Amino acid sequence: MAFPGDVYVSNCSARDALELISGKWVMLILPAIARQPMRNGELLRRIDGISQKVLTQTLRRLERNGLIERLDFAEKPAHVEYRLTAVACSLVDTLAALDRWAEHNFPQLDAARELYDARQLRQSAGSGE
């Protein structure tokens, strides 16, 4: 019998939460904002490789799902900052632990990928493909 919040049940909304927070940009944006509220340009400089379009789309998704707040200071020029909500604050330590795990273990993952690819290449060559 399923209970509310059972991610193994196909129609559980918790799956939507997992999909939202598992994206690489979300995993980088939330910890960045956790340190202090940030403006759009600050986030672009902090998160190497993200485009303005993807940053804007991701910030909107996070705001829609209640993980960040958009603070518009109604100034000229425009001054908008993003900060975490209470529910996002409860998530940041978990994301930071995942970041540390990735930073610590990427060499083993890189080596395993190279070994696997080399093995696949040898098998391909051996089968005459």
Short mmCIF file of C-alpha atoms in Angstrom, two decimals:
data_model
loop_
_atom_site.label_atom_id
_atom_site.label_comp_id
_atom_site.label_asym_id
_atom_site.label_seq_id
_atom_site.Cartn_x
_atom_site.Cartn_y
_atom_site.Cartn_z
CA MET A 1 0.00 0.00 0.00
CA ALA A 2 1.35 3.42 -0.96
CA PHE A 3 1.46 6.33 1.43
CA PRO A 4 1.65 10.07 0.71
CA GLY A 5 5.14 10.97 -0.40
CA ASP A 6 6.07 7.52 -1.72
CA VAL A 7 8.44 8.33 -4.61
CA TYR A 8 8.12 4.79 -5.92
CA VAL A 9 4.46 5.40 -6.82
CA SER A 10 4.10 6.78 -10.34
CA ASN A 11 1.69 9.60 -9.52
CA CYS A 12 3.51 10.86 -6.42
CA SER A 13 4.24 14.60 -6.52
CA ALA A 14 7.48 13.97 -4.67
CA ARG A 15 8.84 12.74 -8.03
CA ASP A 16 8.33 16.25 -9.36
CA ALA A 17 10.39 17.56 -6.44
CA LEU A 18 13.15 15.06 -7.19
CA GLU A 19 13.17 16.03 -10.85
CA LEU A 20 13.34 19.72 -9.94
CA ILE A 21 16.22 19.49 -7.47
CA SER A 22 18.25 16.91 -9.38
CA GLY A 23 19.09 19.24 -12.26
CA LYS A 24 22.72 20.36 -12.34
CA TRP A 25 21.85 24.05 -12.51
CA VAL A 26 19.53 23.84 -9.50
CA MET A 27 22.25 22.01 -7.58
CA LEU A 28 24.59 24.92 -8.31
CA ILE A 29 22.16 27.84 -7.97
CA LEU A 30 20.68 26.98 -4.59
CA PRO A 31 23.99 26.61 -2.71
CA ALA A 32 25.26 29.81 -4.35
CA ILE A 33 22.22 31.76 -3.14
CA ALA A 34 22.46 30.11 0.28
CA ARG A 35 25.58 32.12 1.07
CA GLN A 36 23.78 35.40 0.42
CA PRO A 37 20.99 36.79 -1.77
CA MET A 38 22.33 37.26 -5.28
CA ARG A 39 21.52 39.25 -8.36
CA ASN A 40 21.18 37.70 -11.79
CA GLY A 41 24.58 38.97 -12.97
CA GLU A 42 26.29 37.64 -9.85
CA LEU A 43 24.83 34.20 -10.51
CA LEU A 44 26.01 34.31 -14.13
CA ARG A 45 29.55 35.10 -12.97
CA ARG A 46 29.50 32.52 -10.17
CA ILE A 47 28.12 29.60 -12.23
CA ASP A 48 30.46 29.11 -15.15
CA GLY A 49 28.80 27.73 -18.28
CA ILE A 50 25.18 28.64 -17.60
CA SER A 51 23.51 30.81 -20.22
CA GLN A 52 21.29 33.77 -19.40
CA LYS A 53 18.31 31.94 -20.89
CA VAL A 54 18.83 28.80 -18.81
CA LEU A 55 19.49 30.82 -15.65
CA THR A 56 16.26 32.77 -16.14
CA GLN A 57 14.24 29.61 -16.82
CA THR A 58 15.73 27.85 -13.79
CA LEU A 59 15.14 30.82 -11.48
CA ARG A 60 11.51 30.97 -12.61
CA ARG A 61 11.04 27.23 -11.94
CA LEU A 62 12.60 27.59 -8.50
CA GLU A 63 10.38 30.58 -7.70
CA ARG A 64 7.26 28.79 -8.98
CA ASN A 65 8.05 25.82 -6.75
CA GLY A 66 8.65 27.94 -3.67
CA LEU A 67 12.41 27.39 -3.35
CA ILE A 68 13.50 30.97 -4.00
CA GLU A 69 12.02 34.41 -3.62
CA ARG A 70 12.53 37.16 -6.17
CA LEU A 71 13.05 40.47 -4.43
CA ASP A 72 12.35 43.45 -6.70
CA PHE A 73 13.60 46.68 -5.14
CA ALA A 74 11.68 48.78 -7.73
CA GLU A 75 14.70 50.95 -8.47
CA LYS A 76 16.13 52.44 -11.63
CA PRO A 77 18.21 50.78 -12.86
CA ALA A 78 16.43 47.56 -11.99
CA HIS A 79 17.65 45.87 -8.81
CA VAL A 80 16.41 42.32 -8.33
CA GLU A 81 17.85 39.74 -5.94
CA TYR A 82 17.06 36.11 -5.31
CA ARG A 83 17.11 34.46 -1.91
CA LEU A 84 16.21 31.05 -0.55
CA THR A 85 12.90 30.30 1.11
CA ALA A 86 12.74 28.38 4.38
CA VAL A 87 12.01 25.11 2.56
CA ALA A 88 15.06 25.60 0.31
CA CYS A 89 17.23 26.33 3.36
CA SER A 90 16.30 22.87 4.63
CA LEU A 91 17.64 21.41 1.36
CA VAL A 92 20.95 23.27 1.00
CA ASP A 93 23.02 21.09 3.34
CA THR A 94 21.98 18.01 1.37
CA LEU A 95 22.95 19.64 -1.93
CA ALA A 96 26.27 20.83 -0.48
CA ALA A 97 27.01 17.24 0.61
CA LEU A 98 26.31 16.08 -2.97
CA ASP A 99 28.62 18.80 -4.31
CA ARG A 100 31.40 17.67 -1.96
CA TRP A 101 30.83 14.03 -2.93
CA ALA A 102 31.12 14.91 -6.65
CA GLU A 103 34.26 17.01 -6.08
CA HIS A 104 35.85 14.19 -4.10
CA ASN A 105 34.86 11.28 -6.36
CA PHE A 106 35.02 12.67 -9.91
CA PRO A 107 38.50 11.15 -10.55
CA GLN A 108 37.15 7.63 -9.90
CA LEU A 109 34.14 8.29 -12.10
CA ASP A 110 36.34 9.69 -14.89
CA ALA A 111 38.63 6.64 -14.68
CA ALA A 112 35.70 4.21 -14.74
CA ARG A 113 34.21 5.97 -17.77
CA GLU A 114 37.52 5.82 -19.64
CA LEU A 115 37.94 2.13 -18.81
CA TYR A 116 34.40 1.35 -19.90
CA ASP A 117 34.76 3.30 -23.17
CA ALA A 118 38.08 1.59 -23.97
CA ARG A 119 36.50 -1.82 -23.30
CA GLN A 120 33.55 -0.97 -25.55
CA LEU A 121 35.91 0.17 -28.30
CA ARG A 122 37.90 -3.08 -28.08
CA GLN A 123 34.71 -5.13 -28.18
CA SER A 124 33.47 -3.15 -31.19
CA ALA A 125 36.75 -3.62 -33.02
CA GLY A 126 36.75 -7.35 -32.18
CA SER A 127 33.26 -7.89 -33.55
CA GLY A 128 34.09 -6.26 -36.88
CA GLU A 129 31.57 -3.42 -36.59
#
